[in-house]
Amino acid sequence: MAELMSGFGCFTHAMVRAVPQSLARDALRSGGLEVDLLKVQEEYEEYVSVLKHRLGLEVLELPADEALPDCVFVEDAAVVCGDTALVCRPGAQSRRRETEAVKAALTELGLNIVEMTDESATLEGGDVLFTGREFFVGLSKRTNQRGAEILADTFKDYAVSTVPVQDALHLKSFCSMAGPGLIAIGSSEAAQKALKIMQQMSDHRYDKLTLPDDSAANCIYMNLPSKGDVLLHCTPEEFPESAQVFEKLKDHMLIPVTNQEKAKVDGGLTCCSVLINMKKNI
């Protein structure tokens, strides 16, 4: 059985990308909801402020690109584990160029860069769940088997299992890590089915935190010096019942972060950052 990654949840840097004005009109979305650009920008600024000022991370902010309306959702462009960054090949054609600025920034940080050049492969970071022991990769409309294989080739120290994603954009649309060995999971049939597959695939037993709302299961766990276990999660205004479930995590520093407007274009909390742990020798 794989040991828990040393320093799981420890991060020093966060990469984010500013909101383009084109998001309101042109960002991809599964519903037909109108988006208030000002509210999206306010949510983004709050998010960045939490990372930088409340948690003390070094925040690397990439400029918005008006030609890339979804570029604020930077998580989909790269998967970083340890000192290696896999630059993804997004499944949505309109998002392919988002990786250029992300690759340049990760290169400048001194990470080992692996680029997904196989044109038959697709992978978006929203489909990649790293538990500290292994990877689960959602096979969705945006990520395919070949993309999962390239991820497995890139991060050879960890087992990689694939999970079919139904009725959701990404795997992390209804799950994420809420702590070491603790999976936050939504209550829908699709989410519960995916969890069952993950449990069957894994040699490790995970605890689960079941949320009434699938979208609320997308949260961000960190383990930070002088802060301990930290969890960014949904607000009571968005999901009152799910927020009460998070409040049971008495040992965590709980930080509710608003995501109501970005959710209209299928964005979750994890979508807006790539978290990195820079060792001193990099």
XYZ file of C-alpha atoms in Angstrom:
282
model
C 0.000 0.000 0.000
C 1.329 3.423 -0.976
C 2.385 5.618 1.916
C 0.795 9.033 2.233
C 2.891 11.545 0.324
C 5.232 13.348 2.675
C 3.824 16.822 3.118
C 0.398 16.089 1.618
C -1.552 19.338 1.527
C 1.573 21.469 2.073
C 1.732 24.312 -0.430
C 3.885 27.405 -0.764
C 2.620 28.862 -4.045
C -0.693 29.263 -5.849
C -1.013 30.048 -9.545
C -4.171 31.944 -10.486
C -5.337 33.755 -13.604
C -7.331 36.961 -13.778
C -10.924 37.051 -15.061
C -11.357 38.108 -18.705
C -14.376 40.287 -19.514
C -15.237 37.767 -22.242
C -16.123 35.197 -19.544
C -19.638 36.562 -19.015
C -20.635 36.152 -22.637
C -18.396 33.419 -24.032
C -17.313 31.026 -21.258
C -18.459 27.434 -21.733
C -21.411 26.424 -19.560
C -23.832 23.549 -19.236
C -26.756 25.806 -18.285
C -28.061 28.980 -19.912
C -27.611 31.224 -16.880
C -26.553 34.838 -17.275
C -23.374 35.761 -15.453
C -22.682 39.005 -13.594
C -19.068 39.788 -14.489
C -18.636 42.177 -11.551
C -19.662 39.440 -9.110
C -17.250 36.969 -10.726
C -14.433 39.496 -10.317
C -15.396 40.101 -6.679
C -15.390 36.339 -5.998
C -12.003 36.007 -7.679
C -10.517 38.877 -5.654
C -11.830 37.357 -2.409
C -10.349 33.979 -3.392
C -6.931 35.478 -4.164
C -7.014 37.517 -0.956
C -7.661 34.362 1.107
C -4.736 32.566 -0.538
C -2.340 35.497 -0.236
C -3.266 37.358 2.938
C -5.125 34.862 5.108
C -3.004 31.809 4.264
C 0.286 33.463 3.331
C 0.836 31.675 0.026
C 3.001 33.199 -2.679
C 0.401 33.982 -5.353
C 1.506 34.039 -8.976
C -1.179 35.832 -10.982
C -1.258 35.388 -14.735
C -2.969 38.087 -16.809
C -6.394 37.440 -18.308
C -6.614 36.745 -22.031
C -9.797 38.025 -23.672
C -9.428 35.411 -26.422
C -9.679 32.695 -23.740
C -12.958 33.277 -21.856
C -12.461 30.262 -19.548
C -8.844 31.032 -18.624
C -9.633 31.916 -14.968
C -10.186 28.174 -14.452
C -6.453 27.563 -14.443
C -6.636 24.145 -12.729
C -7.577 22.481 -16.025
C -4.345 23.535 -17.744
C -1.840 21.654 -15.552
C -1.406 18.970 -12.901
C 1.444 19.600 -10.435
C 2.709 16.943 -8.061
C 6.011 17.343 -6.239
C 8.454 19.125 -8.543
C 6.832 17.913 -11.784
C 4.152 19.698 -13.803
C 2.139 17.947 -16.477
C 0.846 20.522 -18.952
C -2.560 19.214 -19.994
C -4.369 19.054 -23.321
C -7.882 20.313 -22.554
C -10.777 18.404 -24.032
C -12.529 21.611 -25.047
C -10.926 22.872 -28.271
C -11.526 26.511 -27.298
C -9.388 26.040 -24.174
C -6.249 24.517 -25.728
C -4.272 27.768 -25.850
C -4.774 28.358 -22.110
C -1.831 26.060 -21.479
C 0.736 28.363 -23.149
C 0.925 31.003 -20.393
C 0.598 28.317 -17.698
C 3.499 26.321 -19.143
C 5.693 29.440 -19.334
C 4.968 30.338 -15.691
C 5.588 26.801 -14.405
C 8.845 26.664 -16.379
C 9.943 29.950 -14.815
C 9.297 28.477 -11.356
C 11.835 25.759 -12.167
C 9.471 22.775 -12.193
C 10.135 19.757 -14.388
C 7.743 20.209 -17.309
C 6.069 17.344 -19.127
C 3.912 18.411 -22.054
C 1.001 16.390 -23.363
C 1.645 16.471 -27.108
C -0.274 13.339 -28.165
C -3.180 14.659 -30.240
C -5.331 11.679 -29.330
C -5.080 12.534 -25.615
C -7.261 14.903 -23.611
C -6.892 15.734 -19.923
C -8.228 18.547 -17.759
C -7.064 19.075 -14.183
C -10.647 19.144 -12.935
C -10.753 15.411 -13.637
C -7.638 14.653 -11.563
C -8.009 13.804 -7.870
C -4.709 13.287 -6.034
C -5.230 11.705 -2.617
C -1.617 11.817 -1.452
C -1.353 8.080 -2.110
C -2.682 7.712 -5.662
C -4.469 9.453 -8.496
C -8.043 8.994 -9.615
C -8.744 10.320 -13.104
C -12.276 10.969 -14.280
C -13.117 9.810 -17.777
C -15.461 12.577 -18.849
C -16.415 14.660 -21.869
C -13.118 16.498 -21.317
C -10.669 13.703 -20.341
C -10.009 10.377 -22.059
C -8.148 7.128 -21.404
C -5.037 8.244 -23.299
C -4.829 11.378 -21.152
C -4.997 9.216 -18.017
C -2.233 6.969 -19.395
C 0.060 9.949 -19.972
C -0.589 11.144 -16.420
C 0.343 7.654 -15.165
C 3.563 7.763 -17.222
C 4.384 11.200 -15.794
C 3.826 10.382 -12.114
C 5.192 6.839 -11.950
C 5.474 6.810 -8.137
C 1.695 6.686 -7.799
C -1.029 4.297 -8.892
C -3.540 5.805 -11.338
C -7.120 4.537 -11.592
C -9.812 5.787 -13.952
C -13.379 6.568 -12.922
C -16.255 7.113 -15.386
C -17.884 10.522 -14.817
C -21.616 10.736 -15.417
C -23.945 13.733 -15.198
C -21.104 16.138 -14.372
C -18.431 18.139 -16.174
C -15.469 16.771 -14.200
C -14.674 14.231 -11.481
C -14.066 17.083 -9.045
C -17.500 18.538 -9.825
C -18.722 16.223 -7.040
C -15.644 15.221 -5.013
C -12.314 16.433 -3.647
C -9.964 15.816 -0.727
C -11.101 17.351 2.573
C -8.081 16.056 4.522
C -5.534 13.209 4.511
C -7.515 10.078 3.702
C -10.805 12.017 3.708
C -12.818 12.323 0.489
C -15.575 14.942 0.274
C -18.311 13.449 -1.900
C -21.713 14.606 -3.120
C -24.936 12.723 -2.473
C -26.140 12.245 -6.049
C -26.335 8.800 -7.597
C -23.516 9.707 -10.025
C -21.237 10.873 -7.185
C -21.937 7.830 -5.013
C -21.350 5.496 -7.955
C -17.979 7.146 -8.647
C -17.013 6.827 -4.964
C -17.866 3.136 -4.996
C -15.602 2.620 -8.034
C -12.771 4.534 -6.333
C -13.133 2.390 -3.216
C -13.062 -0.795 -5.295
C -9.994 0.343 -7.264
C -7.938 1.387 -4.263
C -5.794 -0.657 -1.881
C -6.359 2.047 0.705
C -9.452 2.716 2.792
C -10.664 6.302 2.666
C -13.011 8.008 5.072
C -15.797 9.967 3.428
C -17.486 13.274 4.150
C -20.862 13.134 2.411
C -22.335 16.484 1.372
C -26.004 16.990 0.488
C -24.961 19.106 -2.529
C -22.594 17.763 -5.194
C -21.089 21.190 -5.962
C -20.282 21.705 -2.279
C -18.049 18.613 -2.380
C -15.543 20.652 -4.380
C -13.354 22.100 -1.614
C -9.654 22.862 -1.119
C -7.607 21.171 1.611
C -4.195 22.437 2.731
C -1.836 21.694 5.592
C 0.083 24.885 6.296
C 2.765 25.827 8.818
C 1.272 27.598 11.854
C -2.244 27.073 10.417
C -2.538 23.269 10.462
C -5.430 21.702 8.530
C -7.171 24.325 6.408
C -10.298 23.878 4.298
C -11.765 26.359 1.817
C -15.384 25.396 1.269
C -18.830 26.610 0.202
C -20.658 29.378 2.049
C -23.861 28.843 4.082
C -25.602 31.279 1.699
C -24.967 28.944 -1.254
C -25.388 25.557 0.422
C -26.665 25.854 4.025
C -26.945 22.094 4.671
C -23.528 21.283 3.218
C -21.908 24.159 5.140
C -23.217 22.582 8.363
C -21.518 19.293 7.434
C -18.167 21.064 7.046
C -18.611 22.606 10.503
C -18.262 19.095 11.971
C -14.550 19.174 11.030
C -13.534 20.654 14.379
C -9.786 20.255 13.808
C -9.798 22.196 10.546
C -9.441 25.936 10.059
C -12.634 26.432 8.030
C -12.820 29.269 5.492
C -16.088 29.692 3.579
C -15.417 31.184 0.122
C -18.142 32.412 -2.235
C -18.390 30.695 -5.610
C -22.003 31.387 -6.574
C -21.388 33.303 -9.790
C -18.539 31.157 -11.152
C -20.729 28.101 -10.602
C -22.967 29.407 -13.416
C -20.138 28.591 -15.844
C -19.407 25.265 -14.125
C -16.522 26.595 -12.024
C -15.718 25.200 -8.571
C -13.316 26.362 -5.860
C -10.494 24.060 -6.985
C -10.823 25.310 -10.589
C -9.306 28.726 -9.919
C -5.819 27.757 -8.745
C -2.913 25.401 -9.279
C -1.328 24.753 -5.880
C 2.418 24.112 -5.714
C 4.843 23.115 -2.967
C 8.212 24.628 -3.833
C 11.037 22.869 -2.047
C 13.971 25.040 -1.028
C 16.317 23.394 -3.530
C 14.189 24.032 -6.615
